[in-house]
mmCIF file of C-alpha atoms in Angstrom:
data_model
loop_
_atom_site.group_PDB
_atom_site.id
_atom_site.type_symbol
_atom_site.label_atom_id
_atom_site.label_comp_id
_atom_site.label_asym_id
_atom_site.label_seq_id
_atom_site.Cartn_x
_atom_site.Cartn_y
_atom_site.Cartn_z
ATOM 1 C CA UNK O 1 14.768 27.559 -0.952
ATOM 2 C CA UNK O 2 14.292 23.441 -0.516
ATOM 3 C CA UNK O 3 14.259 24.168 3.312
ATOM 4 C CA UNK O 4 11.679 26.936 2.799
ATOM 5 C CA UNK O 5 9.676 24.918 0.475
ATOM 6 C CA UNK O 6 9.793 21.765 3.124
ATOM 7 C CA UNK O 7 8.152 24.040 6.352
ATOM 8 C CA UNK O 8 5.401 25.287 4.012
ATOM 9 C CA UNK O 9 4.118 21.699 3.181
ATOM 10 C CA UNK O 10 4.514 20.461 6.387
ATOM 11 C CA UNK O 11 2.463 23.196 7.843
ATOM 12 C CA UNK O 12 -0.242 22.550 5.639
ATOM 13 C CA UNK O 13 -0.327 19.423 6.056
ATOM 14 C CA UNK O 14 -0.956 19.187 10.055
ATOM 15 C CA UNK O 15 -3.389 21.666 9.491
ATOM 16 C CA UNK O 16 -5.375 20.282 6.184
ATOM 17 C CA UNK O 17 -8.175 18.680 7.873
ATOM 18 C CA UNK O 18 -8.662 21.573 10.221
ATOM 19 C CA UNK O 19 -7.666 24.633 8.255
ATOM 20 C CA UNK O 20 -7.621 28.013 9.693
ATOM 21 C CA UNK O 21 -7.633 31.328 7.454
ATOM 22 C CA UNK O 22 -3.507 32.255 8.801
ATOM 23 C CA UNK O 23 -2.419 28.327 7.205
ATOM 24 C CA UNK O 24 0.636 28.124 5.132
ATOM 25 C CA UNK O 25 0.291 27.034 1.718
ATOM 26 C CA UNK O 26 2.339 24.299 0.434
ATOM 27 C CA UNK O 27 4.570 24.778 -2.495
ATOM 28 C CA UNK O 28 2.862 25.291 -5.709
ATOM 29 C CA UNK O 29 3.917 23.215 -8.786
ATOM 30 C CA UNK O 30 5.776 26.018 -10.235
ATOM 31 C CA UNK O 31 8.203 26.210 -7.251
ATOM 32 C CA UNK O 32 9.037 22.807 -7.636
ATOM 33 C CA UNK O 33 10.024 23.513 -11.253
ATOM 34 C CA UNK O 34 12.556 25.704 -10.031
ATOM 35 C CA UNK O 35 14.404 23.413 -8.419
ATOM 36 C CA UNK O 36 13.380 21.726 -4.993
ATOM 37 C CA UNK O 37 13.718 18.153 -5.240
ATOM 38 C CA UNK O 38 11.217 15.510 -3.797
ATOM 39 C CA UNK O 39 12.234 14.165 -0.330
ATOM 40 C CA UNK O 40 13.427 10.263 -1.033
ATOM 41 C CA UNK O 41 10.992 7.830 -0.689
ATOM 42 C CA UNK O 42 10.083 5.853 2.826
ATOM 43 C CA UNK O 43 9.291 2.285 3.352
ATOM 44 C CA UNK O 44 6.317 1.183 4.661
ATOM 45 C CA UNK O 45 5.422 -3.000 5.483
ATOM 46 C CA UNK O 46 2.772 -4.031 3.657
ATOM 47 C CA UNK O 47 -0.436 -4.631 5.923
ATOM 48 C CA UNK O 48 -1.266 -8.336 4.355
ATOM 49 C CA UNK O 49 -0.640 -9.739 0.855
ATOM 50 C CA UNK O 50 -3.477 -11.645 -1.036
ATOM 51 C CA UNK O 51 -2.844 -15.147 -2.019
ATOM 52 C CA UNK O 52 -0.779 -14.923 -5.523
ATOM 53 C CA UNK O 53 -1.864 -16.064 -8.369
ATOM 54 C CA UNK O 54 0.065 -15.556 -11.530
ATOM 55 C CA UNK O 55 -1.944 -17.334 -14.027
ATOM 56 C CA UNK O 56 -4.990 -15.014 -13.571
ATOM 57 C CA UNK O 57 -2.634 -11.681 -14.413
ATOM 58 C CA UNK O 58 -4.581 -9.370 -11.789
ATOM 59 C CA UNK O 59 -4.742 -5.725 -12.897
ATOM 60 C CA UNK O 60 -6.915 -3.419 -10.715
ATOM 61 C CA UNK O 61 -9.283 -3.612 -7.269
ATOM 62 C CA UNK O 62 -12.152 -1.765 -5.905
ATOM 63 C CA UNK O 63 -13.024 -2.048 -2.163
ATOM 64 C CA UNK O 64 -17.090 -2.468 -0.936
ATOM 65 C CA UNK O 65 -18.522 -2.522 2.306
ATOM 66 C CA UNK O 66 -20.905 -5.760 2.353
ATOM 67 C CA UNK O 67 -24.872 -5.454 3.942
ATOM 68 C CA UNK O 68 -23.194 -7.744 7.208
ATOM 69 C CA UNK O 69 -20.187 -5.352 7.566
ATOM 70 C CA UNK O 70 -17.394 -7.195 5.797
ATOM 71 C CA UNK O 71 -14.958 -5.582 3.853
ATOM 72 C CA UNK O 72 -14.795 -6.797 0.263
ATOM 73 C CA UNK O 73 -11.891 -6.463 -2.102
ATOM 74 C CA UNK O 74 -12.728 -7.332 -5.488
ATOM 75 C CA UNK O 75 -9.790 -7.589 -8.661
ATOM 76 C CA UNK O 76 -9.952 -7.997 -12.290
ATOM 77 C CA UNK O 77 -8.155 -10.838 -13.610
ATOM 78 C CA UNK O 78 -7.214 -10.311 -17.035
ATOM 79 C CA UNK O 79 -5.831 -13.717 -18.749
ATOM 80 C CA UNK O 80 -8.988 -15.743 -17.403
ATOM 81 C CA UNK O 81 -11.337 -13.247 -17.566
ATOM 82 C CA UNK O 82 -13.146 -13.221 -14.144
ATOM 83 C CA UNK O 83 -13.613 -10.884 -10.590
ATOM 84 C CA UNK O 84 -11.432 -12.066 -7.950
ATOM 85 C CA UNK O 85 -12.896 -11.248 -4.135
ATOM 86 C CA UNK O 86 -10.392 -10.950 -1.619
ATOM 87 C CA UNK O 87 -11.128 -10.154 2.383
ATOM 88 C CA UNK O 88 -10.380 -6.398 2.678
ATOM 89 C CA UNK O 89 -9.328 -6.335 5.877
ATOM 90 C CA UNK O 90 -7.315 -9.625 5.745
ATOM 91 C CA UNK O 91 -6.514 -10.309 1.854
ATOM 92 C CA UNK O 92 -7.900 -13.991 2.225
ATOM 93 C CA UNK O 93 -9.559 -15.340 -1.002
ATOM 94 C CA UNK O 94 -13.705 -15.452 -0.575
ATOM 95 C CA UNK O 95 -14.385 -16.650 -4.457
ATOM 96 C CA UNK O 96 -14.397 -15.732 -8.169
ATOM 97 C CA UNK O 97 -16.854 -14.360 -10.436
ATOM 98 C CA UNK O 98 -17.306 -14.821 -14.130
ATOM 99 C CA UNK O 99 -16.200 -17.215 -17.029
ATOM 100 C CA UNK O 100 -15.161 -16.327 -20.732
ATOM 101 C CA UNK O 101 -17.612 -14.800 -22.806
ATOM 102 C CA UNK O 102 -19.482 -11.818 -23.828
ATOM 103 C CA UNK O 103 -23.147 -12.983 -22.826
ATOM 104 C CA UNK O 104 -24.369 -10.776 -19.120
ATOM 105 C CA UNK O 105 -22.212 -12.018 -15.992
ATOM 106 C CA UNK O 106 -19.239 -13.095 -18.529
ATOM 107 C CA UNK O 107 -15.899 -11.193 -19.399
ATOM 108 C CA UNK O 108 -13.354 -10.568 -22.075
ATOM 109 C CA UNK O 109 -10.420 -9.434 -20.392
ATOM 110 C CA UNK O 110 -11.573 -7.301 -17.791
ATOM 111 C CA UNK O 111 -9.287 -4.265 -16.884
ATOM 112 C CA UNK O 112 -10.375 -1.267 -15.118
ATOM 113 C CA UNK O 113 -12.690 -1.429 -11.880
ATOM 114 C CA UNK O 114 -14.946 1.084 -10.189
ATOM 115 C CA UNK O 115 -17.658 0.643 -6.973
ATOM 116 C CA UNK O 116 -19.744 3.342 -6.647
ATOM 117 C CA UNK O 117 -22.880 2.652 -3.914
ATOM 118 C CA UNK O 118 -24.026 -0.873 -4.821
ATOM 119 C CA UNK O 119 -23.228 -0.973 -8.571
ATOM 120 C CA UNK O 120 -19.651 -2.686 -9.732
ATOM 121 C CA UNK O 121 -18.628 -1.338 -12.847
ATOM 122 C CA UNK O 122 -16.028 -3.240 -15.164
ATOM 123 C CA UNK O 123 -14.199 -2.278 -18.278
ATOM 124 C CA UNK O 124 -13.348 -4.805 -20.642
ATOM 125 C CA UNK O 125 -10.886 -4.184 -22.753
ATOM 126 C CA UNK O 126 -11.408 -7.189 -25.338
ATOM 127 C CA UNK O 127 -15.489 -6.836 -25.487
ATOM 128 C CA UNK O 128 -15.307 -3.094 -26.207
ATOM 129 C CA UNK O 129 -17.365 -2.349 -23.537
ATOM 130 C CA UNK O 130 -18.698 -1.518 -19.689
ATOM 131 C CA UNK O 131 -20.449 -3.948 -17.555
ATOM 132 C CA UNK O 132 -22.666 -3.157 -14.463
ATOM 133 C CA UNK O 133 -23.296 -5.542 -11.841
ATOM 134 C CA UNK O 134 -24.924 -4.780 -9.056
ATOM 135 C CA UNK O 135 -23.617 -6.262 -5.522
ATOM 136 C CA UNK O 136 -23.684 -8.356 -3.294
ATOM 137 C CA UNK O 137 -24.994 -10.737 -5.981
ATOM 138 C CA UNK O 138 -22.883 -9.551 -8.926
ATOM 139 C CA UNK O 139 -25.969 -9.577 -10.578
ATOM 140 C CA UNK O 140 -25.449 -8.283 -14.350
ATOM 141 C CA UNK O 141 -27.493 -4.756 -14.943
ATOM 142 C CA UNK O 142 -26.559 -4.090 -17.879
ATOM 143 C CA UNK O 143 -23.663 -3.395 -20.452
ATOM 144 C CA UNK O 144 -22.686 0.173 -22.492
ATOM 145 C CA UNK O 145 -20.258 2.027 -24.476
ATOM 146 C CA UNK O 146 -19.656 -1.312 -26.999
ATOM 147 C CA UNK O 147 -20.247 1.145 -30.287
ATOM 148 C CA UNK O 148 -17.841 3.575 -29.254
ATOM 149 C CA UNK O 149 -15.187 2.066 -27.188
ATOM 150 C CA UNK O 150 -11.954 0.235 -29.419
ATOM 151 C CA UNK O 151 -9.383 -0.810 -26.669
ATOM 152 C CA UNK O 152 -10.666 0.443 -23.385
ATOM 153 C CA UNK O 153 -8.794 -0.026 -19.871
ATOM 154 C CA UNK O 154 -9.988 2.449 -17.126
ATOM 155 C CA UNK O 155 -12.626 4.308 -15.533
ATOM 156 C CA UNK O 156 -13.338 7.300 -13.114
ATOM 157 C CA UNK O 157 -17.501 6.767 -11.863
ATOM 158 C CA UNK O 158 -18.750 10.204 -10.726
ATOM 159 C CA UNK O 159 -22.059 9.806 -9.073
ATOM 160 C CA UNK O 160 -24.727 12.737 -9.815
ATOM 161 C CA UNK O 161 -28.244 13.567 -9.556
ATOM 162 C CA UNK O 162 -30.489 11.333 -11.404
ATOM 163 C CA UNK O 163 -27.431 8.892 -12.599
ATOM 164 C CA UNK O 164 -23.937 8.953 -12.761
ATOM 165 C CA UNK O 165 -20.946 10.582 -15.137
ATOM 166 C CA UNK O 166 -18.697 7.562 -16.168
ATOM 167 C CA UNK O 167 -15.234 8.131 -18.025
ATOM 168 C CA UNK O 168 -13.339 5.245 -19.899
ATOM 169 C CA UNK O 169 -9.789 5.780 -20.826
ATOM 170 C CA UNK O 170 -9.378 3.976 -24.645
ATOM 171 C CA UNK O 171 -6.130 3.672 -25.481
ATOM 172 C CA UNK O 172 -6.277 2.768 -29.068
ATOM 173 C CA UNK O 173 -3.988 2.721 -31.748
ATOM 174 C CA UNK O 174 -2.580 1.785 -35.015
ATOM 175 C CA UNK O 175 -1.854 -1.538 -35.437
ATOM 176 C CA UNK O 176 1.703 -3.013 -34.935
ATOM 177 C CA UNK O 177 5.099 -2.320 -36.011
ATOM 178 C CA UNK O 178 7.760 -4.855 -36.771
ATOM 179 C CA UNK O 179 8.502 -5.652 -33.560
ATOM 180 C CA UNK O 180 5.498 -5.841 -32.047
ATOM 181 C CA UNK O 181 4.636 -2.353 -30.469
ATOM 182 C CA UNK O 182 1.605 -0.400 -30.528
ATOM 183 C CA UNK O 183 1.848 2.087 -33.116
ATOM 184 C CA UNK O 184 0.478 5.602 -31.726
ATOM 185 C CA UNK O 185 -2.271 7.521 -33.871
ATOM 186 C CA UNK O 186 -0.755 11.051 -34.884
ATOM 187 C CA UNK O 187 -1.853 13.788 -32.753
ATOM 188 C CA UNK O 188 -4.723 14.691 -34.473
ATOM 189 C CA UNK O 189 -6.421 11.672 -34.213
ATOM 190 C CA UNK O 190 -5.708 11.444 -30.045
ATOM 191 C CA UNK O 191 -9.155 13.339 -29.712
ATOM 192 C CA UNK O 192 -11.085 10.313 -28.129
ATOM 193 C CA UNK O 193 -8.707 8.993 -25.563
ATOM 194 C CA UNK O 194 -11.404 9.536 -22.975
ATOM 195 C CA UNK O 195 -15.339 8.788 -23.579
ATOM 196 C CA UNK O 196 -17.688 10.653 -21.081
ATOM 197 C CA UNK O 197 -20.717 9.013 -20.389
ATOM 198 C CA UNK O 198 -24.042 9.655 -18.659
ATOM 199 C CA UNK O 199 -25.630 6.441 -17.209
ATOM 200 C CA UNK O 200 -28.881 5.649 -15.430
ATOM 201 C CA UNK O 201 -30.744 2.769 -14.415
ATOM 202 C CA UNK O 202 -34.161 1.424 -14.539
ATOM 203 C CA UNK O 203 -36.605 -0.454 -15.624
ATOM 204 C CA UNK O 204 -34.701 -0.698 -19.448
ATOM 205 C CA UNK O 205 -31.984 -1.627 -17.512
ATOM 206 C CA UNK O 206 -28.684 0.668 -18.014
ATOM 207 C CA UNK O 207 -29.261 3.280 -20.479
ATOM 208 C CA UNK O 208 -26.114 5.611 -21.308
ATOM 209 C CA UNK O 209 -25.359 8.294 -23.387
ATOM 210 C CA UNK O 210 -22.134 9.401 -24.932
ATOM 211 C CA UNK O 211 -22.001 13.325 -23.788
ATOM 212 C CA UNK O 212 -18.551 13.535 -25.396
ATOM 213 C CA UNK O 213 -14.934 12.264 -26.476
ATOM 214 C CA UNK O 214 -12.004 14.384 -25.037
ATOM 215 C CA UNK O 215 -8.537 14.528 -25.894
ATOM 216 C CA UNK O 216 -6.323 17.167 -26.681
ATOM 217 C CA UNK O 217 -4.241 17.170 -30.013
ATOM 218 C CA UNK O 218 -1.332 19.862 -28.847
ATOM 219 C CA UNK O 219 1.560 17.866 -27.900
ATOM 220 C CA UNK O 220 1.519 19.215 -24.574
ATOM 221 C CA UNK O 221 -2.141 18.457 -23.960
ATOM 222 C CA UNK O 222 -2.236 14.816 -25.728
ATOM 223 C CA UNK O 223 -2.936 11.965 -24.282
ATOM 224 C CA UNK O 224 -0.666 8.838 -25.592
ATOM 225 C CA UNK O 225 -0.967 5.448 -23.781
ATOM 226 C CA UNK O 226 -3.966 5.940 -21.358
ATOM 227 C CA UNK O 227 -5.209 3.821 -18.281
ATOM 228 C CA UNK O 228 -6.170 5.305 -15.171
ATOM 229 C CA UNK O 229 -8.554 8.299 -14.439
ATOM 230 C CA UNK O 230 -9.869 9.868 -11.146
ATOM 231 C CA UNK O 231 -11.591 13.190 -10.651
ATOM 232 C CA UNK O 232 -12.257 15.639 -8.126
ATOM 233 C CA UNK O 233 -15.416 17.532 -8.488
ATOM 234 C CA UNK O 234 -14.989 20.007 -5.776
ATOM 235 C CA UNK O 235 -12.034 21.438 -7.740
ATOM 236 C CA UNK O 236 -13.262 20.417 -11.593
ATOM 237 C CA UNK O 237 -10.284 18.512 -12.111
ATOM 238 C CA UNK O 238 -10.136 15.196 -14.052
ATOM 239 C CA UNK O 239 -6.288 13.763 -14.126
ATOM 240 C CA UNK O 240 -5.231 11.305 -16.454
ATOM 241 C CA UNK O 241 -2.180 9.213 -16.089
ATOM 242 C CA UNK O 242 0.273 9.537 -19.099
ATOM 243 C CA UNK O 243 2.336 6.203 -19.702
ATOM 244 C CA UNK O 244 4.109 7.532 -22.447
ATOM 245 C CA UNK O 245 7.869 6.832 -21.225
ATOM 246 C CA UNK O 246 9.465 8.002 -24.323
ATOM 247 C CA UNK O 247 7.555 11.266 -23.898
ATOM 248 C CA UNK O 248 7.100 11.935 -20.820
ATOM 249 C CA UNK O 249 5.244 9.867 -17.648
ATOM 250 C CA UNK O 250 3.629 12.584 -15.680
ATOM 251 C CA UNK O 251 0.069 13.112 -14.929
ATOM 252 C CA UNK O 252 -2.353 15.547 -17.331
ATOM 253 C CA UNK O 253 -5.274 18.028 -15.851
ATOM 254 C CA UNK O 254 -8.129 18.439 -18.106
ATOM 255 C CA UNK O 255 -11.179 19.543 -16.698
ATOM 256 C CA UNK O 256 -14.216 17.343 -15.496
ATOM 257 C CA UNK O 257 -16.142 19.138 -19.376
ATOM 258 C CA UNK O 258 -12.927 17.834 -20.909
ATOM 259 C CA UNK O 259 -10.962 20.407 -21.635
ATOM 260 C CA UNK O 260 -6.978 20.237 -21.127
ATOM 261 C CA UNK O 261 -5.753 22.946 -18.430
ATOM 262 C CA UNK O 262 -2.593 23.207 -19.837
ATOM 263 C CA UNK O 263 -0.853 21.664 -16.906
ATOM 264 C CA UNK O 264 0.546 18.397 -16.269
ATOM 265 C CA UNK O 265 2.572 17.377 -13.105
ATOM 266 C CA UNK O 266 5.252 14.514 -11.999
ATOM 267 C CA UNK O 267 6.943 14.608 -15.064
ATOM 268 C CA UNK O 268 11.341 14.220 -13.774
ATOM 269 C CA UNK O 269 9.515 13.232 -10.448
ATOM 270 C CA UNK O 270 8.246 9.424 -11.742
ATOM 271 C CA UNK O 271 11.037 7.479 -12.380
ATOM 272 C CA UNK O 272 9.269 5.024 -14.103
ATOM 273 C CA UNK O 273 5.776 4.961 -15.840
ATOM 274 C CA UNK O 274 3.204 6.803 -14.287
ATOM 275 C CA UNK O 275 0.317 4.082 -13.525
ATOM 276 C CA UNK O 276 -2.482 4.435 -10.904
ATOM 277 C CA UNK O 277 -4.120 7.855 -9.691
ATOM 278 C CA UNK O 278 -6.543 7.942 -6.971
ATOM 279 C CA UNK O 279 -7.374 11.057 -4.560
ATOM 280 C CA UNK O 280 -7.754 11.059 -0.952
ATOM 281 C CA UNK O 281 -9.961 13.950 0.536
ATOM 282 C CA UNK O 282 -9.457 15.471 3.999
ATOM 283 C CA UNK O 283 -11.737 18.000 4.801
ATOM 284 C CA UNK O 284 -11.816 20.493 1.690
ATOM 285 C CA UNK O 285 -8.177 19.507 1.124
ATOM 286 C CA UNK O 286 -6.243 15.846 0.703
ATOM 287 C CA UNK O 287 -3.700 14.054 -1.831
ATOM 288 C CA UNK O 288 -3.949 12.459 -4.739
ATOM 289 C CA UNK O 289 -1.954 9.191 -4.643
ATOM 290 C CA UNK O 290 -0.007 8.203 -7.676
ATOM 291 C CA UNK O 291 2.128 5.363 -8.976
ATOM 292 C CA UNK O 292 5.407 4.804 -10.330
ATOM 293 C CA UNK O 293 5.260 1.230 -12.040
ATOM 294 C CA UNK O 294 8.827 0.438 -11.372
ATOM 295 C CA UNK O 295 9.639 -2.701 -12.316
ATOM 296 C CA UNK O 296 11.302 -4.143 -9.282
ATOM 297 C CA UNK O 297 9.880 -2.113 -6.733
ATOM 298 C CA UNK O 298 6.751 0.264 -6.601
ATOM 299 C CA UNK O 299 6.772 3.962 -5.305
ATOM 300 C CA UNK O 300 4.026 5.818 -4.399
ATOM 301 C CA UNK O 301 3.649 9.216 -4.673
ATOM 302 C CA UNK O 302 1.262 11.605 -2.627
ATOM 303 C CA UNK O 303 0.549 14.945 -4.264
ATOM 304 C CA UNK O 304 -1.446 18.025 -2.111
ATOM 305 C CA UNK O 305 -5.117 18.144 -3.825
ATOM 306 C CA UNK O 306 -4.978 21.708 -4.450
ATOM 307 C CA UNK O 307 -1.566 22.880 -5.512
ATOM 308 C CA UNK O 308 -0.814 19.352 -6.862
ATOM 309 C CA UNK O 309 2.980 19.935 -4.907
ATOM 310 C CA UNK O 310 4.360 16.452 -4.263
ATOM 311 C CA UNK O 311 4.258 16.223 -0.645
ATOM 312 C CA UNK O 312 6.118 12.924 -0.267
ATOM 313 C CA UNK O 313 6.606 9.024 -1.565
ATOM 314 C CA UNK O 314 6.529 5.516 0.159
ATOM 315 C CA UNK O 315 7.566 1.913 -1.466
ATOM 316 C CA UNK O 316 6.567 -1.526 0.423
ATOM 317 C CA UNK O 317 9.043 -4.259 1.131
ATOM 318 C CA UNK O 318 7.214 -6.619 -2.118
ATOM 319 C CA UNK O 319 4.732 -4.289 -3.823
ATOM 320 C CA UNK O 320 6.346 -3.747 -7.461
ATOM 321 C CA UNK O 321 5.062 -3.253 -11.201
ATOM 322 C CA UNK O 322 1.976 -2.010 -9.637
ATOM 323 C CA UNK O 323 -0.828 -1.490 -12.236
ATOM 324 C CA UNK O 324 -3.983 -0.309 -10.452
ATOM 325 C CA UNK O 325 -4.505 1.057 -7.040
ATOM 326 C CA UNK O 326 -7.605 1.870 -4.954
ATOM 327 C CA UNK O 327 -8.048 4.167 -1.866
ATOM 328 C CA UNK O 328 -10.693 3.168 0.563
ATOM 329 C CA UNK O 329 -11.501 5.615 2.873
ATOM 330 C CA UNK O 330 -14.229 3.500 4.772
ATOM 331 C CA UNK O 331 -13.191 2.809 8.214
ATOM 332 C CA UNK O 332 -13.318 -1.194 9.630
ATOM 333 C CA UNK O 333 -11.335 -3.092 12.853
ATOM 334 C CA UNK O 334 -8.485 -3.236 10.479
ATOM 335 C CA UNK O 335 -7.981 -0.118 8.621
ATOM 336 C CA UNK O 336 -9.808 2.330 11.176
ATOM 337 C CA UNK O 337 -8.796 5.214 9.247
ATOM 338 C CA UNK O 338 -8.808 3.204 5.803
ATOM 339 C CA UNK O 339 -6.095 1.362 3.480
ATOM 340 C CA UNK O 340 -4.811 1.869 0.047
ATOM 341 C CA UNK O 341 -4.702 -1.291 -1.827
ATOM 342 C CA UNK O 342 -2.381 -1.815 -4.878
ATOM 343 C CA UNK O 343 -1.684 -4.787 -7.460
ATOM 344 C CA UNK O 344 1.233 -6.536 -7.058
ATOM 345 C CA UNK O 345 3.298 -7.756 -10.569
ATOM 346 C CA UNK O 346 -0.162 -8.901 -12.056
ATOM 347 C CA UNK O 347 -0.293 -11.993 -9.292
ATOM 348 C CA UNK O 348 -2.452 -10.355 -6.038
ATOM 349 C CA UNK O 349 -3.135 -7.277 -4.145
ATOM 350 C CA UNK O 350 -0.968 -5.656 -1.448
ATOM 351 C CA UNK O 351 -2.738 -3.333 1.706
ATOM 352 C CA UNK O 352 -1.260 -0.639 3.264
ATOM 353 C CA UNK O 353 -2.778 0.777 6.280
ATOM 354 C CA UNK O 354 -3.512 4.495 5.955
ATOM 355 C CA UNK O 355 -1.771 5.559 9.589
ATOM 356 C CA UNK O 356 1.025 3.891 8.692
ATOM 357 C CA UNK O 357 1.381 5.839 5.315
ATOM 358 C CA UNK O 358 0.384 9.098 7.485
ATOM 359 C CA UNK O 359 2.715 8.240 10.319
ATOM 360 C CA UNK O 360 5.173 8.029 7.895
ATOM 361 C CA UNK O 361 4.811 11.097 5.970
ATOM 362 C CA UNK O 362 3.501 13.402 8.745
ATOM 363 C CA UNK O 363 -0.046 13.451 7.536
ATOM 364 C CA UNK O 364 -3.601 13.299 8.907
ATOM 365 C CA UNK O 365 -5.168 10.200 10.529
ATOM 366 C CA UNK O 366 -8.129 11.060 11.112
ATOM 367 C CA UNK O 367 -9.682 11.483 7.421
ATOM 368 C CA UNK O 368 -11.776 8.253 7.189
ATOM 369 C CA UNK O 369 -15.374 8.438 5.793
#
């Protein structure tokens, strides 16, 4: 069976960005259930490290191509509340961005990061809220979401006709207990773990509208400690990383409406808490990437887009307690074929070159935008 289950997702894999109507279909996530066991995971040198810098407790980057050609890599910095900007395609530190506050331009612990065409968007967790800023200027467009939002950490942007669909992860709860810890809502109340906007600009500036709050209450559907989000239109699939060790750290499919699909995946294959989701497309097909926040070392898991089969893992030589991760698909002298960049133990950001994480696991090169 495992050797059966191997030459099925290596076929479709050297044939996902050219498919033919006779290619092999990977294993589905049901066959994996029975049994086959993910392949160990490789290591793969990190392309460049950014400078590190504990005291600003860096949780997530975005990647945008600048008007002159340059490759920016921009960070949140949680404990002093401001945008790092990194080199993309060298990890050398350009500036910072921000001070303390809640007026336009400012920040109260800013979490979760998204680029989508010009705009930057920013979740901060302790202003209740999403900021837009439009690059290269970071010029502050506007702010939404602060009446609805209670602990918010990350977002998926989807870009549409006439505006875009934004969802924000809000991982609320209920108070404290004795020792310290979060206490989590009963199920009931988990129905607004994700708030679906629709936002548009103009001349009022950023105007959004809450179009609804998903969660599911079964205990199979429910989502418990929530961070990051990504979707995939083509296959109306929003995935939601759960980072509830004590119940299970997997990743949960609801639809991009908001509905729960009633299937989760990665649950027995993360070792550790489930973290950063981000999907790669090739052609019609590609992987979402995934993160196991380990502690002392990082792993990376790579999932096929349609079956959601695991299809393989990598860890660095540093990369470790990884929070969030960003695939960049645009090609530069660097990363021809693009890089995945990840946070390293809240002080920097870690590359990896995309044909070295395909050379490594026998996939595509040649998938860069």
């Amino acid at each position: 069976m495992k050797a059966a289950l191997l030459g099925s997702a290596v076929a479709l894999l050297l044939t996902a960005c050219h498919p033919s109507p006779k290619a092999a279909q990977p294993p589905s996530v049901a066959d994996i259930a029975e049994g086959a066991k993910p392949a160990p995971a490789v290591r793969i040198t990190e392309a460049f490290l950014t400078p590190m810098t504990p005291a600003d407790n860096i949780d997530s980057p975005a990647s945008w191509r600048a008007p002159d050609g340059a490759l920016w890599l921009i960070a949140t910095a949680k404990t002093t509340d401001k945008l790092v900007v990194y080199d993309g395609q060298t990890g050398r530190h350009l500036r910072d961005v921000g001070s303390t506050g809640t007026a336009a331009g400012q920040f109260n612990r800013p979490n979760g990061i998204a680029v989508s065409g010009d705009l930057l968007f920013v979740v901060e967790r302790d202003n209740h809220r999403v900021q837009v800023l439009q690059l290269p200027d970071f010029k502050p467009l506007g702010v939404f979401a602060g009446n609805d939002l209670r602990k918010p950490y990350g977002l998926w942007v989807n870009p549409t006709q006439g505006g875009y669909e934004v969802y924000v992860t809000d991982s609320y709860h209920d108070g404290e207990d004795a020792a310290g810890n979060d206490v989590l809502p009963p199920l009931e109340r988990l129905n607004e773990r994700v708030r679906r906007y629709h936002v548009t600009l103009g001349g009022d500036g950023v105007q959004a509208k809450l179009v609804r709050s998903i969660g599911d209450t079964s205990p199979k559907g429910a989502l418990r400690v929530v961070e990051s989000i990504w979707g995939d239109p083509a296959n109306d699939r929003l995935l939601v990383a759960e980072e509830d060790e004590a119940y299970a750290s997997e990743i949960k499919v609801y639809t991009l409406a908001g509905d729960f699909t009633g299937t989760t995946f990665g649950n027995g294959v993360f070792k550790a808490q489930a973290e950063g989701v981000m999907l790669r497309t090739c052609g019609d097909g590609g992987w979402w990437i995934t993160t196991e926040q380990g502690k002392q070392r990082s792993v990376f898991h790579l999932f096929d887009r349609r079956t959601l089969a695991h299809v393989g893992a990598f860890h660095g030589d540093t990369v470790a307690n990884t929070d969030g991760i960003w695939n960049s698909q645009q090609a530069s002298a660097r990363f021809p074929q693009g890089a995945l960049y990840a946070v390293h133990d809240d002080q920097g950001v870690v590359a990896f070159d995309w044909r070295d994480i395909a050379k490594a696991l026998s996939l595509p090169q040649d998938c860069a935008l």
